PDB file of C-alpha atoms in Angstrom:
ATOM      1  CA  UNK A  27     -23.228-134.012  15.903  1.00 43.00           C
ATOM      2  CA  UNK A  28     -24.096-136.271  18.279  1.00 40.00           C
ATOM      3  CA  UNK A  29     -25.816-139.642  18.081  1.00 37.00           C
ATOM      4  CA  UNK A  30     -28.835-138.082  21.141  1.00 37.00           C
ATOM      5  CA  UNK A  31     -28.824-134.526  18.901  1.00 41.00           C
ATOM      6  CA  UNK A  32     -29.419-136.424  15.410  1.00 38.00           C
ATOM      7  CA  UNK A  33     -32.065-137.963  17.545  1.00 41.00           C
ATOM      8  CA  UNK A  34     -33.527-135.073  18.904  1.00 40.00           C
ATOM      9  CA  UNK A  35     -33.841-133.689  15.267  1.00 36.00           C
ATOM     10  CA  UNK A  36     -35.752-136.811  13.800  1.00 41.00           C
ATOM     11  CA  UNK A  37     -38.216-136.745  16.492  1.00 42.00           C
ATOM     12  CA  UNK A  38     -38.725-133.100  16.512  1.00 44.00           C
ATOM     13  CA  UNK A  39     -41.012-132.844  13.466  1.00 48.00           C
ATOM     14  CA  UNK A  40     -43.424-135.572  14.367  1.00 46.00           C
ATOM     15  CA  UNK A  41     -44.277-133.711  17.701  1.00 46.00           C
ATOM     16  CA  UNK A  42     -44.703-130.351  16.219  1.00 49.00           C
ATOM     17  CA  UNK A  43     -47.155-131.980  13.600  1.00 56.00           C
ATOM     18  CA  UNK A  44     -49.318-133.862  16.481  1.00 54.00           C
ATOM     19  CA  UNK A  45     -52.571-132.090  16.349  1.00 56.00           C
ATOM     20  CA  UNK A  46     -53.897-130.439  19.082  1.00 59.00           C
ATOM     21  CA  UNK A  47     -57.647-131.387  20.053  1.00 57.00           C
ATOM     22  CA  UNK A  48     -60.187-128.688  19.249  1.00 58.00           C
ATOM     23  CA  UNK A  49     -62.096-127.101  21.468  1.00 57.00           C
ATOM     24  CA  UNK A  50     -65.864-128.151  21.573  1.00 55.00           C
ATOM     25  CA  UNK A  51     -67.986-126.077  19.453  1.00 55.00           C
ATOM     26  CA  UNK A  52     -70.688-123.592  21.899  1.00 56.00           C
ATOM     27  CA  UNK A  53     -74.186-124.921  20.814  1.00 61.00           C
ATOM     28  CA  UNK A  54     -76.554-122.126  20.804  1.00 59.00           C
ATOM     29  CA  UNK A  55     -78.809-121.591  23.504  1.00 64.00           C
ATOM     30  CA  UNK A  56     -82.549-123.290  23.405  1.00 72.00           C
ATOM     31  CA  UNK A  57     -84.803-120.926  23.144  1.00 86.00           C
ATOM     32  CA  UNK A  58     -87.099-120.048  25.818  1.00 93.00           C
ATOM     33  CA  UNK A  59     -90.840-121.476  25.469  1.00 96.00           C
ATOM     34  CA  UNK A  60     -92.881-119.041  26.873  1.00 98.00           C
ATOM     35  CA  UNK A  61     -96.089-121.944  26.979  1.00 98.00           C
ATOM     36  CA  UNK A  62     -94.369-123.054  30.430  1.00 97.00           C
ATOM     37  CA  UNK A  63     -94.752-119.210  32.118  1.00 98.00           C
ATOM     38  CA  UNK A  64     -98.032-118.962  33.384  1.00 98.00           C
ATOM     39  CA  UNK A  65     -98.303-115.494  36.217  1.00 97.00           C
ATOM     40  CA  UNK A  66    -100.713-114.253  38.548  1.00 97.00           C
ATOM     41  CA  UNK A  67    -101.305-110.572  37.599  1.00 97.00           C
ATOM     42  CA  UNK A  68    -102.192-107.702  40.165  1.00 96.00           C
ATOM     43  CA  UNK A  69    -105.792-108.471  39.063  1.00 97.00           C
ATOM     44  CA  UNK A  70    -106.042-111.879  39.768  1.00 97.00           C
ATOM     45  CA  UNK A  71    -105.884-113.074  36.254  1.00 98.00           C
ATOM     46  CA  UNK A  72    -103.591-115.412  35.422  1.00 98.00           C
ATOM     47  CA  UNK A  73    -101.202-114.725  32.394  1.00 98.00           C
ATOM     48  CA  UNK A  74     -99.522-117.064  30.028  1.00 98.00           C
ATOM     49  CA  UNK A  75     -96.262-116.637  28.360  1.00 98.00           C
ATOM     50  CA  UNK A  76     -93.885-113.565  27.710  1.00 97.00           C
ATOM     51  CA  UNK A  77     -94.319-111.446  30.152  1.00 92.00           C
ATOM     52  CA  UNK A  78     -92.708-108.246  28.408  1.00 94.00           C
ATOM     53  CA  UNK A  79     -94.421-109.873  25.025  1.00 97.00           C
ATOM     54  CA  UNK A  80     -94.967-106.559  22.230  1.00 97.00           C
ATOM     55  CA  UNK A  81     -98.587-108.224  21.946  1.00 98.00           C
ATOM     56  CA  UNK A  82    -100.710-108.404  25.321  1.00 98.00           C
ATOM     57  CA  UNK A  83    -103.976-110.007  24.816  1.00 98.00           C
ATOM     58  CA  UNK A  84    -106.912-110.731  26.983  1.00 98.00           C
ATOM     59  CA  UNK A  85    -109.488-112.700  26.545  1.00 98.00           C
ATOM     60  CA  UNK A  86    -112.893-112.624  28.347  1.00 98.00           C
ATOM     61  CA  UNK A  87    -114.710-116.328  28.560  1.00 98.00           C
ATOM     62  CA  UNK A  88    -116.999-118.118  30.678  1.00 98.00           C
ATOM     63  CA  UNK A  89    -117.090-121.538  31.362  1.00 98.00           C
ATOM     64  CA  UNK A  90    -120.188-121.906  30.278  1.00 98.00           C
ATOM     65  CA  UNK A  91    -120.029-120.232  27.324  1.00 97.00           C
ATOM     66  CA  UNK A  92    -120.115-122.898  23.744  1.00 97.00           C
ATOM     67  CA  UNK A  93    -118.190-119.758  21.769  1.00 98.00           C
ATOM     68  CA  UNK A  94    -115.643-120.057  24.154  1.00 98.00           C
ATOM     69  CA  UNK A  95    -115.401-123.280  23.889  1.00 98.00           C
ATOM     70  CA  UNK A  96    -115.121-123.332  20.314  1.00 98.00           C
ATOM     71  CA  UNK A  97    -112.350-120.656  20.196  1.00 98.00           C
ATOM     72  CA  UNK A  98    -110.027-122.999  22.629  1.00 98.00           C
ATOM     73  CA  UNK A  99    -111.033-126.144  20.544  1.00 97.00           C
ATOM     74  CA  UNK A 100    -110.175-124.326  17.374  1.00 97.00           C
ATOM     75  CA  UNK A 101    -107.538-121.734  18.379  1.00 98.00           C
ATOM     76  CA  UNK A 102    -105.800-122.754  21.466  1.00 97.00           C
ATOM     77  CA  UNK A 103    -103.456-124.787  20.197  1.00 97.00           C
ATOM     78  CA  UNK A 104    -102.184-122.577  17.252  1.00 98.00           C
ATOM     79  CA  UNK A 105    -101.789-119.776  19.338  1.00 98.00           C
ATOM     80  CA  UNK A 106     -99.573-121.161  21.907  1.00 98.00           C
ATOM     81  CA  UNK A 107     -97.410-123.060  19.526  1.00 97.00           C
ATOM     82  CA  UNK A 108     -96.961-120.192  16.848  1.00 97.00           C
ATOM     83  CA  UNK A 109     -97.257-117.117  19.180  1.00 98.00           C
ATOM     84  CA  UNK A 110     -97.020-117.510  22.773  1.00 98.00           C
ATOM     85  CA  UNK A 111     -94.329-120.083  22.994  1.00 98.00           C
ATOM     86  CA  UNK A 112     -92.200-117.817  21.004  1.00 97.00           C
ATOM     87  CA  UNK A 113     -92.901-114.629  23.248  1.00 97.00           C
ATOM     88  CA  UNK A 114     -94.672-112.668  20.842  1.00 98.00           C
ATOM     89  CA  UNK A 115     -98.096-112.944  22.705  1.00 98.00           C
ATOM     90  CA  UNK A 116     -98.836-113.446  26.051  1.00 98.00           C
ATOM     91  CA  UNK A 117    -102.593-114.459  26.847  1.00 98.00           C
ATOM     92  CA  UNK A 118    -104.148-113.170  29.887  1.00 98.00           C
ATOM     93  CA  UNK A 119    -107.104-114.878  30.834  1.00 98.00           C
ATOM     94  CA  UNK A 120    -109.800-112.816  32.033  1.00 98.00           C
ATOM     95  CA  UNK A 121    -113.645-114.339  34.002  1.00 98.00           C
ATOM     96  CA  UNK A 122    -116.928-112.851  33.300  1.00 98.00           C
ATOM     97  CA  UNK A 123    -119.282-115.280  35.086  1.00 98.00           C
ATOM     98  CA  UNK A 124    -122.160-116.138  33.997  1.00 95.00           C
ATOM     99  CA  UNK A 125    -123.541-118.466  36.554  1.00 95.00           C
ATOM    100  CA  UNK A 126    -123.552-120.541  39.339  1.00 95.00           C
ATOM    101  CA  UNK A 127    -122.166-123.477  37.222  1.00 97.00           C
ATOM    102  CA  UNK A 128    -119.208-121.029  35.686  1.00 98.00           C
ATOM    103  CA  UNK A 129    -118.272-119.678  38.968  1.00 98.00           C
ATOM    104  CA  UNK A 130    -117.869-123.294  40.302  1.00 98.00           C
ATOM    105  CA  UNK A 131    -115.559-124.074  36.892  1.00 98.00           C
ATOM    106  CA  UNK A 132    -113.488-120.955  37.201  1.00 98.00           C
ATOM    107  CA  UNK A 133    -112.759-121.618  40.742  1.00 98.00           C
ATOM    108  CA  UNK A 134    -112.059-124.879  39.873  1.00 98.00           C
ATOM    109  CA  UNK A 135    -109.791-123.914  37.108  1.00 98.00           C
ATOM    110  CA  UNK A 136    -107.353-121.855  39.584  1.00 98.00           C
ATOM    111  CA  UNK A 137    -107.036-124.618  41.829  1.00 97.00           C
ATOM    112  CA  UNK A 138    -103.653-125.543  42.430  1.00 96.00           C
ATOM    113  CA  UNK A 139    -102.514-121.830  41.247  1.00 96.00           C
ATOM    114  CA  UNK A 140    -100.182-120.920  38.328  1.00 97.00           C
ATOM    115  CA  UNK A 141     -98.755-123.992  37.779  1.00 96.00           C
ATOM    116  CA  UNK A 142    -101.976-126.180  37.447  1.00 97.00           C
ATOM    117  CA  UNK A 143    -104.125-123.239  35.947  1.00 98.00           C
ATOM    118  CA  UNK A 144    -103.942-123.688  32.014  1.00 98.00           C
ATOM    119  CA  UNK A 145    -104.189-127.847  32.458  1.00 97.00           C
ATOM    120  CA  UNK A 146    -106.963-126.963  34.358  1.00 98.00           C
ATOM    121  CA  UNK A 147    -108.661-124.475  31.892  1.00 98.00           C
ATOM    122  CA  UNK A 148    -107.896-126.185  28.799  1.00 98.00           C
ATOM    123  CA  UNK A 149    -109.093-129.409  30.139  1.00 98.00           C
ATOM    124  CA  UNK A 150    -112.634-127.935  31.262  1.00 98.00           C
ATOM    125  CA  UNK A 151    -113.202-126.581  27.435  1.00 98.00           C
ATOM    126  CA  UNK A 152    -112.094-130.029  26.089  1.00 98.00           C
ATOM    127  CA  UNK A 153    -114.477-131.712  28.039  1.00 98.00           C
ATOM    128  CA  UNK A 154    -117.296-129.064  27.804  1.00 98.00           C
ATOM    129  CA  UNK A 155    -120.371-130.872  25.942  1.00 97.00           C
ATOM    130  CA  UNK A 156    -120.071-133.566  28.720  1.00 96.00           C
ATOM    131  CA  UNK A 157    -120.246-132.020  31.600  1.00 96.00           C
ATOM    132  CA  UNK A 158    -122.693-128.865  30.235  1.00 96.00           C
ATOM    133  CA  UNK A 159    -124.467-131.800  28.958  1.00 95.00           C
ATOM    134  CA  UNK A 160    -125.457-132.769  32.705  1.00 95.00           C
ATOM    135  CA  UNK A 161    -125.481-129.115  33.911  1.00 95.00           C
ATOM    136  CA  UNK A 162    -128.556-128.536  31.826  1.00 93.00           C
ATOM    137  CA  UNK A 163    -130.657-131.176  33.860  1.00 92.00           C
ATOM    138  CA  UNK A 164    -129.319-130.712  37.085  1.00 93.00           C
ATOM    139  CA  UNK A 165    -131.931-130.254  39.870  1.00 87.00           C
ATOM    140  CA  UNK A 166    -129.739-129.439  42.772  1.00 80.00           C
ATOM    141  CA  UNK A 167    -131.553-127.008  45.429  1.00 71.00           C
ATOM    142  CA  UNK A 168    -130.861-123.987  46.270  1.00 77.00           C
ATOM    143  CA  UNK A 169    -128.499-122.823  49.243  1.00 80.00           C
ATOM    144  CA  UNK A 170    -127.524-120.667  51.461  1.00 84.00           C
ATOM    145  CA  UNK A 171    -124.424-122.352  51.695  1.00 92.00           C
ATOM    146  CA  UNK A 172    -122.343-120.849  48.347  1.00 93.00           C
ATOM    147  CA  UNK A 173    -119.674-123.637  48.989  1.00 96.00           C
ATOM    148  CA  UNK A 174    -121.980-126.550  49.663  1.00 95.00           C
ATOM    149  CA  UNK A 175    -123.828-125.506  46.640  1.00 95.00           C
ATOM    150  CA  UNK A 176    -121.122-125.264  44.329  1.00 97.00           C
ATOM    151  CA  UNK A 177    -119.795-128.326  45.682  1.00 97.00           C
ATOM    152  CA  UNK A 178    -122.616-130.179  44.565  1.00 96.00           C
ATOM    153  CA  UNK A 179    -122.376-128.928  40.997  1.00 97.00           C
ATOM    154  CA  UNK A 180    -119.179-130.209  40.815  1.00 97.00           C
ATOM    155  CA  UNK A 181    -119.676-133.302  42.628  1.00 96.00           C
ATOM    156  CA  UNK A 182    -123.085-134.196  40.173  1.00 95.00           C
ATOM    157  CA  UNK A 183    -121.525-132.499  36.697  1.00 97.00           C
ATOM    158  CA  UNK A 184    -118.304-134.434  37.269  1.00 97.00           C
ATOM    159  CA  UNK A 185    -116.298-131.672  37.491  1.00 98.00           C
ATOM    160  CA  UNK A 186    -114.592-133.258  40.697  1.00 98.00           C
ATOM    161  CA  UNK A 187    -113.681-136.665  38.831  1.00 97.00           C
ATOM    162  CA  UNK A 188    -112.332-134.528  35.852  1.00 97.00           C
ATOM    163  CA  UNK A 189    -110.415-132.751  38.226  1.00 97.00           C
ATOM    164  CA  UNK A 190    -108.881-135.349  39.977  1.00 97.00           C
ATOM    165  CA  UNK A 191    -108.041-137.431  36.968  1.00 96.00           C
ATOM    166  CA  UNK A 192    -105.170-134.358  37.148  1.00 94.00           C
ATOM    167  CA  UNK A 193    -104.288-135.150  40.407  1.00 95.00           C
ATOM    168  CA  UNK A 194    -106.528-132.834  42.595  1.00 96.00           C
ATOM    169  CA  UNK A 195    -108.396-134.598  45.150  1.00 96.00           C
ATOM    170  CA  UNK A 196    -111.952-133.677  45.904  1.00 94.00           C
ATOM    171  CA  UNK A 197    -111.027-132.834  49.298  1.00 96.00           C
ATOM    172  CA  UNK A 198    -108.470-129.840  47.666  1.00 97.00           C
ATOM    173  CA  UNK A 199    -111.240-128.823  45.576  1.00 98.00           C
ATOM    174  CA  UNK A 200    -113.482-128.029  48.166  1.00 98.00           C
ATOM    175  CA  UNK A 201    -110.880-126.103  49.933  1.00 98.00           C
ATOM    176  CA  UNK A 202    -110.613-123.912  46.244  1.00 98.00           C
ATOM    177  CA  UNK A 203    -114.313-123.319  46.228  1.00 98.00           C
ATOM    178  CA  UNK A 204    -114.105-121.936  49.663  1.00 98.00           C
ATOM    179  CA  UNK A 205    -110.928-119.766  48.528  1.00 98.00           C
ATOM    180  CA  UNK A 206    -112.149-116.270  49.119  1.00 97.00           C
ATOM    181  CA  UNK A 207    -109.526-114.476  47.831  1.00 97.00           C
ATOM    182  CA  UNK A 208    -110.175-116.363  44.423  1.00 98.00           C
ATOM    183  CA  UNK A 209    -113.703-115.698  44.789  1.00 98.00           C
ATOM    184  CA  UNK A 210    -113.225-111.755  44.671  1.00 98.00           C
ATOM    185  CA  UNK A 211    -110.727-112.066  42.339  1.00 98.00           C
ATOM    186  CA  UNK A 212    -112.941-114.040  39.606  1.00 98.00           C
ATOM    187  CA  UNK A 213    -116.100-111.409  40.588  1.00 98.00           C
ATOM    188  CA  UNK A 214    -113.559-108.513  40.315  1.00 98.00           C
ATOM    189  CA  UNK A 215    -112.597-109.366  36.671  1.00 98.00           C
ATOM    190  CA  UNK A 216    -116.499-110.353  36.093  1.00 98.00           C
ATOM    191  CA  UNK A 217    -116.627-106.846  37.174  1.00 97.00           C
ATOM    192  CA  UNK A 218    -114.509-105.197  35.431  1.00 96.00           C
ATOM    193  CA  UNK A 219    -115.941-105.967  31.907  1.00 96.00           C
ATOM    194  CA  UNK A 220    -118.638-104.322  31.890  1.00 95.00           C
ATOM    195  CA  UNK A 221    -116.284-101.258  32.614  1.00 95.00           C
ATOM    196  CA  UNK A 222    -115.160-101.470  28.553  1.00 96.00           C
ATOM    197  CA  UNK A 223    -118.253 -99.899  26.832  1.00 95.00           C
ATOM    198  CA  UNK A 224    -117.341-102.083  24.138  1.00 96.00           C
ATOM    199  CA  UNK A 225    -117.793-105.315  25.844  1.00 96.00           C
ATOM    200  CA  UNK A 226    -120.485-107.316  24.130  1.00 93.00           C
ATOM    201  CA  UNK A 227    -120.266-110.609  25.240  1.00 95.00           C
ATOM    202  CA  UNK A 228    -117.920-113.730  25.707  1.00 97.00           C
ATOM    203  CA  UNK A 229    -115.679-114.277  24.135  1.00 98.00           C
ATOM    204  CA  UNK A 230    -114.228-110.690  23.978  1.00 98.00           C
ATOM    205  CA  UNK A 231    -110.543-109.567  23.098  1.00 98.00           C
ATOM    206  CA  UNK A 232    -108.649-107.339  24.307  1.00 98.00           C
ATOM    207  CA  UNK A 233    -105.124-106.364  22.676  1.00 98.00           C
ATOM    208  CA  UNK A 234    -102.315-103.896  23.970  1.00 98.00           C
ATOM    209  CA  UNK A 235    -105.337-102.302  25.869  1.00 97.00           C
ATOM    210  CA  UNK A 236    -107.609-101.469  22.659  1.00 97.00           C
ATOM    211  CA  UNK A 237    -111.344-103.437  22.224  1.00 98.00           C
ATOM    212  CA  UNK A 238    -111.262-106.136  19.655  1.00 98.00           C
ATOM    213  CA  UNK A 239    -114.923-105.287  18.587  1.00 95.00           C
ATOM    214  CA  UNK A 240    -116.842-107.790  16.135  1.00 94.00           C
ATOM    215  CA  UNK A 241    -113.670-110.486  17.135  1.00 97.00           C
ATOM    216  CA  UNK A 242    -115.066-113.314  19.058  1.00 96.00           C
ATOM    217  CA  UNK A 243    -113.376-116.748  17.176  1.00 97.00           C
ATOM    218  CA  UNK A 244    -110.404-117.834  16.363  1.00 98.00           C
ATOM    219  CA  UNK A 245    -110.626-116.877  11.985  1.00 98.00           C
ATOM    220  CA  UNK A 246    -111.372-113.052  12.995  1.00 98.00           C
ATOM    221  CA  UNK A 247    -108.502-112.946  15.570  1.00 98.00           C
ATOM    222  CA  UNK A 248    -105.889-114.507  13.780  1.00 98.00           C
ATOM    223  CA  UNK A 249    -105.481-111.902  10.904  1.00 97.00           C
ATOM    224  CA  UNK A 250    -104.992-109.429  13.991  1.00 98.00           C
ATOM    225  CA  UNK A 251    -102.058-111.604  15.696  1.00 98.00           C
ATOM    226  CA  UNK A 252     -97.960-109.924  14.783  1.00 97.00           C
ATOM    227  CA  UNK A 253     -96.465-111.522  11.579  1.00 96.00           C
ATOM    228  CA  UNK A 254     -94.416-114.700  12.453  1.00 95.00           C
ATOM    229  CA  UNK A 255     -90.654-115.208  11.453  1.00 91.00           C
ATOM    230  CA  UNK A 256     -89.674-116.524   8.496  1.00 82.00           C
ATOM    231  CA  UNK A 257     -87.598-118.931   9.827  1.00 71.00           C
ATOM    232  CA  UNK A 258     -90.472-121.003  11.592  1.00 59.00           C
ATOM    233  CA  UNK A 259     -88.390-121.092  14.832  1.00 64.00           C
TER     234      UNK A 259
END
C-alpha cells in the first residue's frame, strides 16, 4: 500500500467523526395580544380585541357616569390582561349619553380613531373625579352653537389639556367635536339602548347578544367571563 493510501486511511476517520452543526431549533410563535386590536364596527362602536372571540361583550357607559367609572378603575385592567389579550373576549364599547358634558367626553374619546380610542377612554375614567369635579360648578351659557358649546366644556373641565398631554392638540379636538359622522354614531348607539327592554341603566352588559340583567360592576361580571387556561398563558 502506498505511503498517500496509508495516509488517506489515517485521516479518514477523523473527518467522518467531525460533527456537523445543528440546525437552529424553531422557537414557537408569540402569541397574538389581542389588547393591541381595537375596530370600528358597522355601528360606530369601537371594538377591542379578538375579533372572532367565542365571548362578545358590550358594555354600555357614560362618561359621566361614577359606576362606570368604578368598573374601569376596578375591572379594566383584569379583563384585558386575563381575557381580551388572550382572544377569549372582545369588548365592544357601546355610548348612552347622558349629557352635554358626556357627549363632549365621548367625542373626545374617538378622537384620533381606533388607534387612539382606548388611551383615550381609559384615560378619561382615570381622571374622572377631577374633571367631574369642575363639571359640577361649571356656569358656561347656553348655545346655539353645539360645537362652541362643547368646546367650552372641554376647554374649562380640562378635558383639552388631558387630551393633549396624549398628543392631541386642541386645535384637532375641535375638529372631533365638529365630526358629524361621530356625532350620529355616538346618538345612534345612545339610541339603540333603550331598544333592549332590559336596559336599566349604565353600566349595562351585554354578552353573545343576551342582557346581563342585575350585572353592572366588575364582582357580578366576572363569575360570568369563560374559564381561563390552566397554563396562565
Amino acid at each position: 500500500m502506498s505511503l498517500l493510501a496509508v495516509g488517506a486511511l489515517v485521516v479518514a476517520p477523523a473527518i467522518a467523526q467531525t460533527p456537523k452543526p445543528h440546525p437552529a431549533a424553531a422557537r414557537p410563535a408569540a402569541a397574538t395580544d389581542w389588547t393591541r386590536t381595537v375596530t370600528l364596527g358597522a355601528n360606530g362602536a369601537y371594538i377591542l380585541g379578538n375579533p372572532n372571540a367565542r365571548t362578545r361583550l358590550v358594555e354600555y357607559m357614560s362618561y359621566t357616569c361614577p359606576h362606570c367609572s368604578h368598573f374601569a378603575a376596578e375591572g379594566m385592567a383584569s379583563l384585558k390582561k386575563d381575557w381580551i389579550r388572550r382572544g377569549l373576549v372582545s369588548l365592544e364599547v357601546r355610548n348612552f349619553v347622558r349629557d352635554p358634558f358626556d357627549l363632549t367626553a365621548a367625542l373626545l374619546a374617538r378622537c384620533g380613531g381606533a388607534t387612539r380610542f382606548i388611551a383615550n377612554h381609559e384615560a378619561l375614567f382615570a381622571n374622572f373625579d377631577p374633571w367631574m369635579n369642575v363639571a359640577q360648578s361649571y356656569n358656561g351659557a347656553e348655545s346655539a352653537d353645539k360645537v362652541a358649546q362643547m368646546a367650552d366644556i372641554a376647554d374649562k373641565t380640562g378635558l383639552f389639556a388631558l387630551l393633549a398631554k396624549r398628543g392631541l392638540t386642541p386645535a384637532a379636538q375641535r375638529q372631533c367635536l365638529a365630526d358629524k359622522q361621530a356625532m350620529s354614531d355616538v346618538l345612534g348607539l345612545t339610541a339603540n339602548a333603550w331598544d333592549i327592554k332590559e336596559f336599566s341603566g349604565t353600566p349595562f352588559f351585554v354578552m353573545n347578544g343576551k342582557a346581563l340583567e342585575h350585572v353592572h360592576d366588575w364582582a357580578t361580571l366576572r363569575p360570568l367571563l369563560p374559564p381561563l387556561p390552566r397554563s396562565g398563558n
